[in-house]
Coordinates of C-alpha atoms in Angstrom, one line a residue:
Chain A
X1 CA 45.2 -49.5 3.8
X2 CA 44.2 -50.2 0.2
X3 CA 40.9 -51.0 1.5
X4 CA 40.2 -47.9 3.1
X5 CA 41.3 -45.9 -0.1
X6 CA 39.0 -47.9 -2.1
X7 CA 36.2 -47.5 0.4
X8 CA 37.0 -43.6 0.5
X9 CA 37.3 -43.5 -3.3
X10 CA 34.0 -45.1 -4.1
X11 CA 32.5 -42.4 -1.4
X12 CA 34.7 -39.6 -3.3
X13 CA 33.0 -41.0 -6.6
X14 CA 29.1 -40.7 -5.3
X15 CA 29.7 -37.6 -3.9
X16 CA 30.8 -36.2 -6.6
X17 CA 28.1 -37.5 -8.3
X18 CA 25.3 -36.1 -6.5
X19 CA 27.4 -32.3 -6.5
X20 CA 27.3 -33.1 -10.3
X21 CA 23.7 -33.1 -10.5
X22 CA 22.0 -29.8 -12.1
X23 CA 19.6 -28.1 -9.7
X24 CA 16.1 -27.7 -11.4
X25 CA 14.2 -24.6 -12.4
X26 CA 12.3 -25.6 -9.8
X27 CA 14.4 -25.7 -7.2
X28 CA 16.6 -22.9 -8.3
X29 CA 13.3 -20.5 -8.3
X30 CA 12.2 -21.9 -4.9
X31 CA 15.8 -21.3 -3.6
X32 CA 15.4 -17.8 -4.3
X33 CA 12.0 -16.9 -3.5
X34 CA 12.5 -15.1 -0.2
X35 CA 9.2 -15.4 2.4
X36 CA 10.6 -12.3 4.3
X37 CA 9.0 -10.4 1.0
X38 CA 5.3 -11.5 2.6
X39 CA 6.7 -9.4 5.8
X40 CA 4.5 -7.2 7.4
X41 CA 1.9 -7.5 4.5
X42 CA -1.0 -7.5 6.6
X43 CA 0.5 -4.8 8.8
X44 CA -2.2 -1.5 8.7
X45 CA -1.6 1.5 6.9
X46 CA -1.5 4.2 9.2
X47 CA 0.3 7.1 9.6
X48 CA 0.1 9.1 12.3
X49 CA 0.8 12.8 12.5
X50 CA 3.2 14.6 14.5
X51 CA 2.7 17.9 14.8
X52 CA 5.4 19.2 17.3
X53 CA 7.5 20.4 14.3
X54 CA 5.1 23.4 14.2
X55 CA 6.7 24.4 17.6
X56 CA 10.0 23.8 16.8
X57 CA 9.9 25.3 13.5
X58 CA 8.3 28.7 15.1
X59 CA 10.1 32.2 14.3
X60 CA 9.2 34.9 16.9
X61 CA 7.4 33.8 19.8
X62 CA 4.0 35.2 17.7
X63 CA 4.5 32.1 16.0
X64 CA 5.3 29.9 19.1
X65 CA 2.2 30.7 20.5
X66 CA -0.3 30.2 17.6
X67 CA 1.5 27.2 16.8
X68 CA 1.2 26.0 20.7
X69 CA -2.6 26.4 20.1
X70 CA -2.8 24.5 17.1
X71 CA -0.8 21.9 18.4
X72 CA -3.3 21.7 21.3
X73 CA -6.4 21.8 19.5
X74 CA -5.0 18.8 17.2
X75 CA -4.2 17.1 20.4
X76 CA -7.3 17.8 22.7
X77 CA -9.9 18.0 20.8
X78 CA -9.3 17.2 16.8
X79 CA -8.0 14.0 17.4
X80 CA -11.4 13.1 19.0
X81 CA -13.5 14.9 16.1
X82 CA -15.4 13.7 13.5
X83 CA -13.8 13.9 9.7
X84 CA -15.8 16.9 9.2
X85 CA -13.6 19.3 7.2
X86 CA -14.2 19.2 3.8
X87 CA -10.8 20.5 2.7
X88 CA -7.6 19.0 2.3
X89 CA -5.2 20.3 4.2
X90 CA -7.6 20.9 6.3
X91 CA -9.0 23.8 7.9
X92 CA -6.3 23.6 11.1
X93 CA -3.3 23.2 8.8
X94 CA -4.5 25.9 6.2
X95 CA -4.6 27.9 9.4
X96 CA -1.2 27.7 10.7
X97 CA 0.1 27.3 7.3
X98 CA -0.9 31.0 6.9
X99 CA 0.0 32.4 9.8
X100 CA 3.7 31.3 9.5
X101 CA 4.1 32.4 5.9
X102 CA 1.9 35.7 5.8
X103 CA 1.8 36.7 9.6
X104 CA -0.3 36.7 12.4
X105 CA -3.0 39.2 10.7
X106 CA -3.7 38.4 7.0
X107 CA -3.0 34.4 8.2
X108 CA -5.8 35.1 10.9
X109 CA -7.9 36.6 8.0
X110 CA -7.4 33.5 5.3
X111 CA -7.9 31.0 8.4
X112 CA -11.7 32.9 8.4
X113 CA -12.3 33.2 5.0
X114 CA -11.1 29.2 4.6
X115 CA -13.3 28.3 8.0
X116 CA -16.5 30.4 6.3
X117 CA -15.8 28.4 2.9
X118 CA -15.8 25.0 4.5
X119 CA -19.4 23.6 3.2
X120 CA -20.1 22.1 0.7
X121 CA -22.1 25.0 -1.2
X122 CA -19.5 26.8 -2.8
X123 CA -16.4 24.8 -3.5
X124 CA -18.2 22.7 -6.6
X125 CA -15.3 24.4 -9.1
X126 CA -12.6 23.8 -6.7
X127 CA -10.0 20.7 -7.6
X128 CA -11.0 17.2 -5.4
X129 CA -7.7 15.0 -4.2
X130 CA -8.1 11.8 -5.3
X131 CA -6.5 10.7 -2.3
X132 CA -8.6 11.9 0.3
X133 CA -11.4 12.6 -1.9
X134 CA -11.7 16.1 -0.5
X135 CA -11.7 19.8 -2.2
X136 CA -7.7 20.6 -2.4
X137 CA -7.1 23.8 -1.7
X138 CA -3.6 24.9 0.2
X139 CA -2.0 27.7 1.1
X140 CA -0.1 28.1 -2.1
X141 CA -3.6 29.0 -4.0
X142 CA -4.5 31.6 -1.8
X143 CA -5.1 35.0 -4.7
X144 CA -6.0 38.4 -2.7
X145 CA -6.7 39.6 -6.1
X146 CA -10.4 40.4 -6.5
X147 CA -12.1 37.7 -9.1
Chain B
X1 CA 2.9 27.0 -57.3
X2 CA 6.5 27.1 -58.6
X3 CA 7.9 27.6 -54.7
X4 CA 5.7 24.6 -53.8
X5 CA 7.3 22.7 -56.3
X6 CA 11.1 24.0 -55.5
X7 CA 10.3 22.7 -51.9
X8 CA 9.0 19.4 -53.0
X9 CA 12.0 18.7 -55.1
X10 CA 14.6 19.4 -52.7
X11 CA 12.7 17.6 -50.1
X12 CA 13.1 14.7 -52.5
X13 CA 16.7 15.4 -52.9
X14 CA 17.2 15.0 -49.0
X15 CA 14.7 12.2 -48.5
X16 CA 16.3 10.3 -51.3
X17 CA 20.2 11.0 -49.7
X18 CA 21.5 7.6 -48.4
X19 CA 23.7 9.4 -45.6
X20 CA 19.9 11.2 -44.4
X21 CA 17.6 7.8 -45.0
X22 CA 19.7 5.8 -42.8
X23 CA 19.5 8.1 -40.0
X24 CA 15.3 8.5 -40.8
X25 CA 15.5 4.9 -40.5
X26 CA 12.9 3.4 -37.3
X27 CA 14.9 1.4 -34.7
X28 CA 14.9 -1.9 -35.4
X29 CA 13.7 -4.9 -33.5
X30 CA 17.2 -5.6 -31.9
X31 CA 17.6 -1.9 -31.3
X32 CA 14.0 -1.5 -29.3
X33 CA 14.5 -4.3 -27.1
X34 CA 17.8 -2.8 -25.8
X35 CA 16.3 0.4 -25.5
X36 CA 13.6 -1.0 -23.5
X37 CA 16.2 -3.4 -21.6
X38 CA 18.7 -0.5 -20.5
X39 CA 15.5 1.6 -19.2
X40 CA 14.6 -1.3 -17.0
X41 CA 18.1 -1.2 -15.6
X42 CA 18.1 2.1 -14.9
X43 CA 14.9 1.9 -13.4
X44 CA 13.4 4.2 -15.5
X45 CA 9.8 1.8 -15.5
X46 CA 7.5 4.0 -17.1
X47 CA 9.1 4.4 -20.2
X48 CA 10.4 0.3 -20.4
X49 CA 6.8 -0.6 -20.0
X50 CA 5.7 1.4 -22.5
X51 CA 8.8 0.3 -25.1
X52 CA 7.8 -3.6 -23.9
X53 CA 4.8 -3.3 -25.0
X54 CA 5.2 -1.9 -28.1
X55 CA 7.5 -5.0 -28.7
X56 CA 4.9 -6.9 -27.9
X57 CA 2.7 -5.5 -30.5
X58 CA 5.8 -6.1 -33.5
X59 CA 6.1 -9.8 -31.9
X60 CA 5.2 -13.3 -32.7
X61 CA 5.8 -16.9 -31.2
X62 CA 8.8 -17.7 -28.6
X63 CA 9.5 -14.1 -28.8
X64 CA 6.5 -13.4 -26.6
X65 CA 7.0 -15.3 -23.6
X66 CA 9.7 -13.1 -22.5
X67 CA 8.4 -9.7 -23.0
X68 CA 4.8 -10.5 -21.7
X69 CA 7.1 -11.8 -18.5
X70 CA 9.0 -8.4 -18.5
X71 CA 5.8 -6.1 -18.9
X72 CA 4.3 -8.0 -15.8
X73 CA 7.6 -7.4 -14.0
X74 CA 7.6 -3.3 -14.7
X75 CA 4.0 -3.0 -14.4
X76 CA 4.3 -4.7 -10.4
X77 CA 7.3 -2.6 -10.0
X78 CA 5.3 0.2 -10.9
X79 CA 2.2 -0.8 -8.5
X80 CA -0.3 -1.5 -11.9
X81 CA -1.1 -5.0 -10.1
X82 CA -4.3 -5.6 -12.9
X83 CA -1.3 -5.3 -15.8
X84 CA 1.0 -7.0 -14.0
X85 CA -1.8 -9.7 -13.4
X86 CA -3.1 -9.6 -16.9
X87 CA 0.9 -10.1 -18.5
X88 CA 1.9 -13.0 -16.2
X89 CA -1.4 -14.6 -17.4
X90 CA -0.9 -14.7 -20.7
X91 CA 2.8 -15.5 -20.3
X92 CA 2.0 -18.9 -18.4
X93 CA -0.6 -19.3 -21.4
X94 CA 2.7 -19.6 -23.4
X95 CA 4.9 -21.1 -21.0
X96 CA 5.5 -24.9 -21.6
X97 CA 7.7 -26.4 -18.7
X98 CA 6.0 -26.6 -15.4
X99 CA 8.7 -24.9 -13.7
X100 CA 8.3 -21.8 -15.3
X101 CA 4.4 -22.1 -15.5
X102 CA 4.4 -22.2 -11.5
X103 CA 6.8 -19.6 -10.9
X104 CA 4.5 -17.3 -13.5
X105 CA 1.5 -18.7 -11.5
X106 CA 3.4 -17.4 -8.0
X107 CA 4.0 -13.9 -9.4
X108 CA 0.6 -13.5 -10.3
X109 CA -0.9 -15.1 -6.8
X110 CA 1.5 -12.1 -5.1
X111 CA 0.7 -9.7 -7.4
X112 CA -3.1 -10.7 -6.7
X113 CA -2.3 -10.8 -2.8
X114 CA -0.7 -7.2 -2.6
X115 CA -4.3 -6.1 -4.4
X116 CA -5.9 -7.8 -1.7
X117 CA -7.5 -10.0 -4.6
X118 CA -7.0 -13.4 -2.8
X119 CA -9.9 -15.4 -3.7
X120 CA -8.3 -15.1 -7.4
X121 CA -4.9 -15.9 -6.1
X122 CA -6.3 -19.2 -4.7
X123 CA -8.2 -20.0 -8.1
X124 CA -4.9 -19.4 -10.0
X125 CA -2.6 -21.6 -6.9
X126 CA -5.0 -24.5 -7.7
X127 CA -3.1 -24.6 -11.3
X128 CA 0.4 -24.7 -9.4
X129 CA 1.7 -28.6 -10.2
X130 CA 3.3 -29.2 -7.0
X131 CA 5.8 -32.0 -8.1
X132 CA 8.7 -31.5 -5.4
X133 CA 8.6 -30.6 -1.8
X134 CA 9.8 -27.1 -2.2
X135 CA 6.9 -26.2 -4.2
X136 CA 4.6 -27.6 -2.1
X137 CA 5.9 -25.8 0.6
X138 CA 5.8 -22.0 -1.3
X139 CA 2.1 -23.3 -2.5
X140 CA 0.7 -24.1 1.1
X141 CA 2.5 -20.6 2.1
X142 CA 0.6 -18.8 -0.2
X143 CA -2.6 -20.5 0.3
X144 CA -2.1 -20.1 4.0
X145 CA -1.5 -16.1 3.4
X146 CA -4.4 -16.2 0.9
X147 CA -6.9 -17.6 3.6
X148 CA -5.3 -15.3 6.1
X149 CA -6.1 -12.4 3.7
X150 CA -9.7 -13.6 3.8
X151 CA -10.1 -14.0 7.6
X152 CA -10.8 -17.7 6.9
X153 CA -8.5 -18.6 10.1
X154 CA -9.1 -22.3 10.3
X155 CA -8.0 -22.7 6.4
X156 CA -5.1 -20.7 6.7
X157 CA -3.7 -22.4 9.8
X158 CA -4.3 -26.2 8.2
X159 CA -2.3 -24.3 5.1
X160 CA 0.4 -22.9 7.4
X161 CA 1.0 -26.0 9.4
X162 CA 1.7 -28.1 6.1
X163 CA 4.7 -26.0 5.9
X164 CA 6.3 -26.7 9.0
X165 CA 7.7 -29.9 10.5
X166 CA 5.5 -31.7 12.7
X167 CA 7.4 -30.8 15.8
X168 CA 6.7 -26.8 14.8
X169 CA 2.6 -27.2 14.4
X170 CA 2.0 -26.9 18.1
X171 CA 3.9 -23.7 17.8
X172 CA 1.3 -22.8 14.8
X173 CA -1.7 -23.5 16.7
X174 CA -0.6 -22.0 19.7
X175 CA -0.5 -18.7 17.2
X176 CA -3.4 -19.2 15.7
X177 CA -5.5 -18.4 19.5
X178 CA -8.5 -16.5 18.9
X179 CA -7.9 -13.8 21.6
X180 CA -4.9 -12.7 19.6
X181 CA -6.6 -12.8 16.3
X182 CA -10.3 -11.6 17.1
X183 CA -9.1 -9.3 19.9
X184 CA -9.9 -6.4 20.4
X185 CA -13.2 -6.1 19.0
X186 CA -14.1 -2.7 17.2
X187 CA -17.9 -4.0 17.1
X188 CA -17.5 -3.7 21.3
X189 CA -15.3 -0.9 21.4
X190 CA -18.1 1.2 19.3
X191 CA -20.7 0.2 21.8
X192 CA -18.8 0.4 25.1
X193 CA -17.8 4.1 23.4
X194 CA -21.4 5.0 23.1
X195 CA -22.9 3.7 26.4
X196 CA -19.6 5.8 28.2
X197 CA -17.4 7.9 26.3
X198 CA -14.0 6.8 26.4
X199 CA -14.8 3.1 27.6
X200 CA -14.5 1.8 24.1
X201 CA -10.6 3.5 24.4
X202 CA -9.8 2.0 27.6
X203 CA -10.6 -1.5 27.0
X204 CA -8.6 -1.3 23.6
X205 CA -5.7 0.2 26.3
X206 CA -5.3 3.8 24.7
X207 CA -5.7 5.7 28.3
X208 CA -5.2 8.6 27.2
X209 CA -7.3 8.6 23.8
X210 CA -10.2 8.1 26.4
X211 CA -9.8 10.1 29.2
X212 CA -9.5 12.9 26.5
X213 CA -12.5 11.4 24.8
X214 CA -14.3 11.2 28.6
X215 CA -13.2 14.8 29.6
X216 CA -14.2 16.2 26.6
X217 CA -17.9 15.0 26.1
X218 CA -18.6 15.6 29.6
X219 CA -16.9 19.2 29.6
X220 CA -19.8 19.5 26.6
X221 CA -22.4 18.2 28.3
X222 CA -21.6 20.5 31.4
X223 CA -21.9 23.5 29.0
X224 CA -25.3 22.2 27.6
X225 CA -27.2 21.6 31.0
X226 CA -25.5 25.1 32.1
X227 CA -26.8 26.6 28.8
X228 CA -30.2 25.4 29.0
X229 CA -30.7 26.1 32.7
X230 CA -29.8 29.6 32.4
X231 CA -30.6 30.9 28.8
X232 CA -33.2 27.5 27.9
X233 CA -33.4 24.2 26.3
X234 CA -34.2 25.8 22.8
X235 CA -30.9 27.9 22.9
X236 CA -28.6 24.9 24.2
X237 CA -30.1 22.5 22.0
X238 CA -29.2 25.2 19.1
X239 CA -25.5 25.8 20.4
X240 CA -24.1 23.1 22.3
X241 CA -25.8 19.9 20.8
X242 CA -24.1 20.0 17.6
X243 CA -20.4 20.5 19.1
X244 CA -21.6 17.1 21.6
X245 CA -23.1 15.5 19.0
X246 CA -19.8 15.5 16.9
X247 CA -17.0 14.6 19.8
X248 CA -19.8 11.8 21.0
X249 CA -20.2 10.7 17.3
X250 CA -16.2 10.9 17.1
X251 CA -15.9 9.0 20.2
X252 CA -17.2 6.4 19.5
X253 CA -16.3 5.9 15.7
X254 CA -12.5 6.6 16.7
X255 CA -13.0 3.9 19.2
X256 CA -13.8 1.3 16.7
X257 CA -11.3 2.6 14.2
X258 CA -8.7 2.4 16.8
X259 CA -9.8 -0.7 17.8
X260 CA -9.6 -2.2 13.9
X261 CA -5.6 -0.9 13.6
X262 CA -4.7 -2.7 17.0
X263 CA -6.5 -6.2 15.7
X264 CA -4.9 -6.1 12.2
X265 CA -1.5 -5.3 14.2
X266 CA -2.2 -7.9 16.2
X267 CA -3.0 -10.5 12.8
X268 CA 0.2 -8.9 11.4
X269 CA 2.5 -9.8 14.7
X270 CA 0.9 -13.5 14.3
X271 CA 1.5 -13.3 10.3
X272 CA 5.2 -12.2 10.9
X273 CA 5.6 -15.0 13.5
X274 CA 4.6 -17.9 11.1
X275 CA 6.8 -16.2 8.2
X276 CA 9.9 -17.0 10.8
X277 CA 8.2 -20.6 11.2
X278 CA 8.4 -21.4 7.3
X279 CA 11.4 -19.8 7.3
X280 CA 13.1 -21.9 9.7
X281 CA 11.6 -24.8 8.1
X282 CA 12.2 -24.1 4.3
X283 CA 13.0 -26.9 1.9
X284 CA 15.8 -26.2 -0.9

C-alpha cells in the first residue's frame, strides 16, 4: 500500500510540476491567434441587387406598374448591358426614384432630362463618386429652379 | 491706447491667477495616454489614433514600443492597412524578445494580406524565428495563404500541408485539384460567349443568365435583318447595330465576369476547407 502512495505521490509531484510551468509569449500568442479570422478571405466581393422592393414598396397601382417595368428592364435586359451609364445611381434608379417621390409626370420628365444628360459632354462640373468613379448625381439634387 | 493697456493688465491679472493657470494648464503625459486609452475602448478609433500619435511625437525609448503597437492596432481597425503596416514595422524595429518580434511580424503579414500585398507579407514572414512548433505552424499558414493570394498553387499547397499531420495531406492534395481551382475559365467563357451568345453562361451553369443573354441578341439581330430588308442596310446599321453591339459586347464580358466570381468562390470553398484542416490540426 505504501508503495502505491509513493508511486502515486512522485506522479502527483511531476505533474504538478509540468502545470507549474509558465506558458511562453509564444505560445500564449499562438494559443489565441484564431485561423477562423483568415475565413472567407478570398471569398469575392459581390453584391448583388435585388430590386423586388420597388414592387413591394409601390403606393397606387401607378407606381406598381412603373416599378414592374423597371424591375423588368433590370432583369431582362440591364443585367445583360454593358456599364454604359455614366451616372451613379444610374439612369434606371434616378428614374424610378423620381417617379415614386414626385409622380408619374414630373418623374417621367426628370427620367428624360437625366437620360438626355447622360454623356459625357456636359457633366464636367458635376461631383464624381470615388466609389464607382462615376458623375453622382441623385434624386435629392434635382433644382426645377432655372440656373 | 489707454483701453489697450486696461485690457492687457487685467489679462495679466487672470493669466497670472493660480486657480485660472492650473486649469490653462496642457494635459499631461499621463493624462493624454488615458484620454487616448478610454477612446480606444470606446471604439471611438479616429480620434485614439490621432491622440496615439501625438504621444508618439512627445515620446522617447521603452515608451515607444507600446504606442507604435497601438497606432498599428487603430489604424487596422480603421482599414488604414499602409499605417497599420508602417507602425507594426517600426514597433518590431524596437521590439527585443522574439516572441513579441513574431507576433508584430504576424500583424503586419495580415495586415499586408487583407491589402492583397502578399509578396511583402512573405518578405516580412521570412524574419519570423520559428523556434517552437506552434509558430511554425501559424508561419507555414500564412505563407500557404500568402501563395494562395498569388495563385502560386503548388507553393501554397507544400505550405498548407506542413501544417497538417501526415495522415491529413492526402486530404490537402485532394483540395488542391486543378478543376476546382482553375475551373471555370473566364478566358473560355468570353470566347464561347462571343462565338454563341449565352454559351459562355451555360457552361459556367447560369441557365438563365444565358438564355436571356441568347434571346436577347438574337431578338436584336431579328430587328436588324428585318430593318434592313425593309427600310435598308444604311438605316439598320444606324439603328439597330449599336443596341446589338452593346448586349453582344455585354454578353460576352458578363460571361467572363461571371465566370471570374464562380472560380474565386470556388478558391474560397477550397481556402475555407484547409482553414478547418489546420484547425483540426493546431498545435498549443
Amino acid at each position: 500500500m505504501s508503495k502505491i502512495m509513493s508511486w502515486f505521490s512522485a506522479l502527483l509531484i511531476i505533474v504538478m510540476c509540468f502545470g507549474a510551468i509558465p506558458k511562453s509569449n509564444a505560445q500564449q500568442a499562438n494559443q489565441e491567434f484564431d485561423y477562423d479570422n483568415f475565413r472567407d478571405l478570398f471569398k469575392p466581393n459581390v453584391h448583388k441587387h435585388n430590386w423586388s422592393h420597388h414592387l413591394k414598396e409601390s403606393k397606387n397601382e401607378l407606381n406598381f406598374i412603373f416599378s414592374l417595368l423597371f424591375v423588368a428592364y433590370k432583369e431582362v435586359f440591364s443585367s445583360q448591358d454593358i456599364d454604359a451609364c455614366i451616372f451613379t445611381p444610374s439612369c434606371s434608379v434616378y428614374a424610378i426614384e423620381t417617379i415614386k417621390k414626385n409622380g408619374a409626370i414630373l418623374g417621367t420628365f426628370d427620367a428624360f432630362d437625366r437620360i438626355s444628360r447622360c454623356n459625357p459632354g456636359r457633366n464636367k462640373h458635376r461631383q464624381i463618386d470615388e466609389k464607382t468613379g462615376k458623375y453622382f448625381d441623385p434624386v435629392k439634387n434635382i433644382n426645377r429652379k432655372p440656373e | 491706447m489707454k483701453s489697450m493697456v486696461k485690457y492687457i493688465i487685467l489679462f495679466s491679472i487672470i493669466i497670472s491667477n493660480p486657480f485660472v493657470r492650473n486649469k490653462l494648464n496642457a494635459q499631461n503625459y499621463e493624462e493624454t495616454l488615458e484620454f487616448a486609452s478610454d477612446q480606444y475602448e470606446q471604439h471611438n478609433y479616429t480620434i485614439a489614433l490621432k491622440t496615439f500619435k501625438r504621444l508618439i511625437f512627445f515620446s522617447s525609448g521603452d515608451e515607444l514600443l507600446p504606442l507604435y503597437t497601438k497606432v498599428g492596432e487603430i489604424a487596422f481597425l480603421l482599414g488604414d492597412f499602409e499605417t497599420s503596416q508602417f507602425n507594426y514595422g517600426l514597433a518590431y524595429n524596437l521590439a527585443e524578445s522574439d516572441s513579441l518580434k513574431n507576433e508584430l511580424l504576424f500583424k503586419k503579414a495580415y495586415s499586408q494580406i487583407l491589402n492583397k500585398e502578399y509578396q511583402y507579407a512573405v518578405i516580412d514572414l521570412l524574419a519570423v524565428n520559428d523556434h517552437d512548433k506552434a509558430t511554425k505552424q501559424r508561419l507555414n499558414f500564412y505563407l500557404g495563404t500568402c501563395y494562395f493570394g498569388l495563385e502560386q498553387f503548388d507553393r501554397s499547397k507544400k505550405y498548407f500541408e506542413l501544417c497538417v499531420q501526415s495522415e491529413d495531406i492526402a486530404s490537402v492534395d485532394l483540395m488542391f485539384s486543378d478543376k476546382d481551382l482553375y475551373y471555370p475559365s473566364p478566358k473560355k467563357a468570353r470566347i464561347m460567349s462571343m462565338l454563341l451568345p449565352g454559351l459562355g453562361q451555360f457552361y459556367i451553369g447560369k441557365y438563365k443568365d444565358g438564355l436571356n443573354s441568347f434571346f436577347l441578341t438574337l431578338g436584336l439581330m431579328a430587328i436588324g435583318v428585318r430593318t434592313a430588308v425593309n427600310t435598308g442596310v444604311v438605316f439598320a446599321l444606324v439603328s439597330v447595330a449599336p443596341w446589338f453591339q452593346r448586349y453582344y459586347t455585354g454578353g460576352y464580358t458578363n460571361a467572363e465576369k461571371l465566370a471570374v466570381v464562380k472560380r474565386q468562390n470556388n478558391r474560397s470553398s477550397i481556402y475555407n476547407g484547409i482553414i478547418d484542416l489546420v484547425k483540426k490540426n493546431k498545435v498549443d
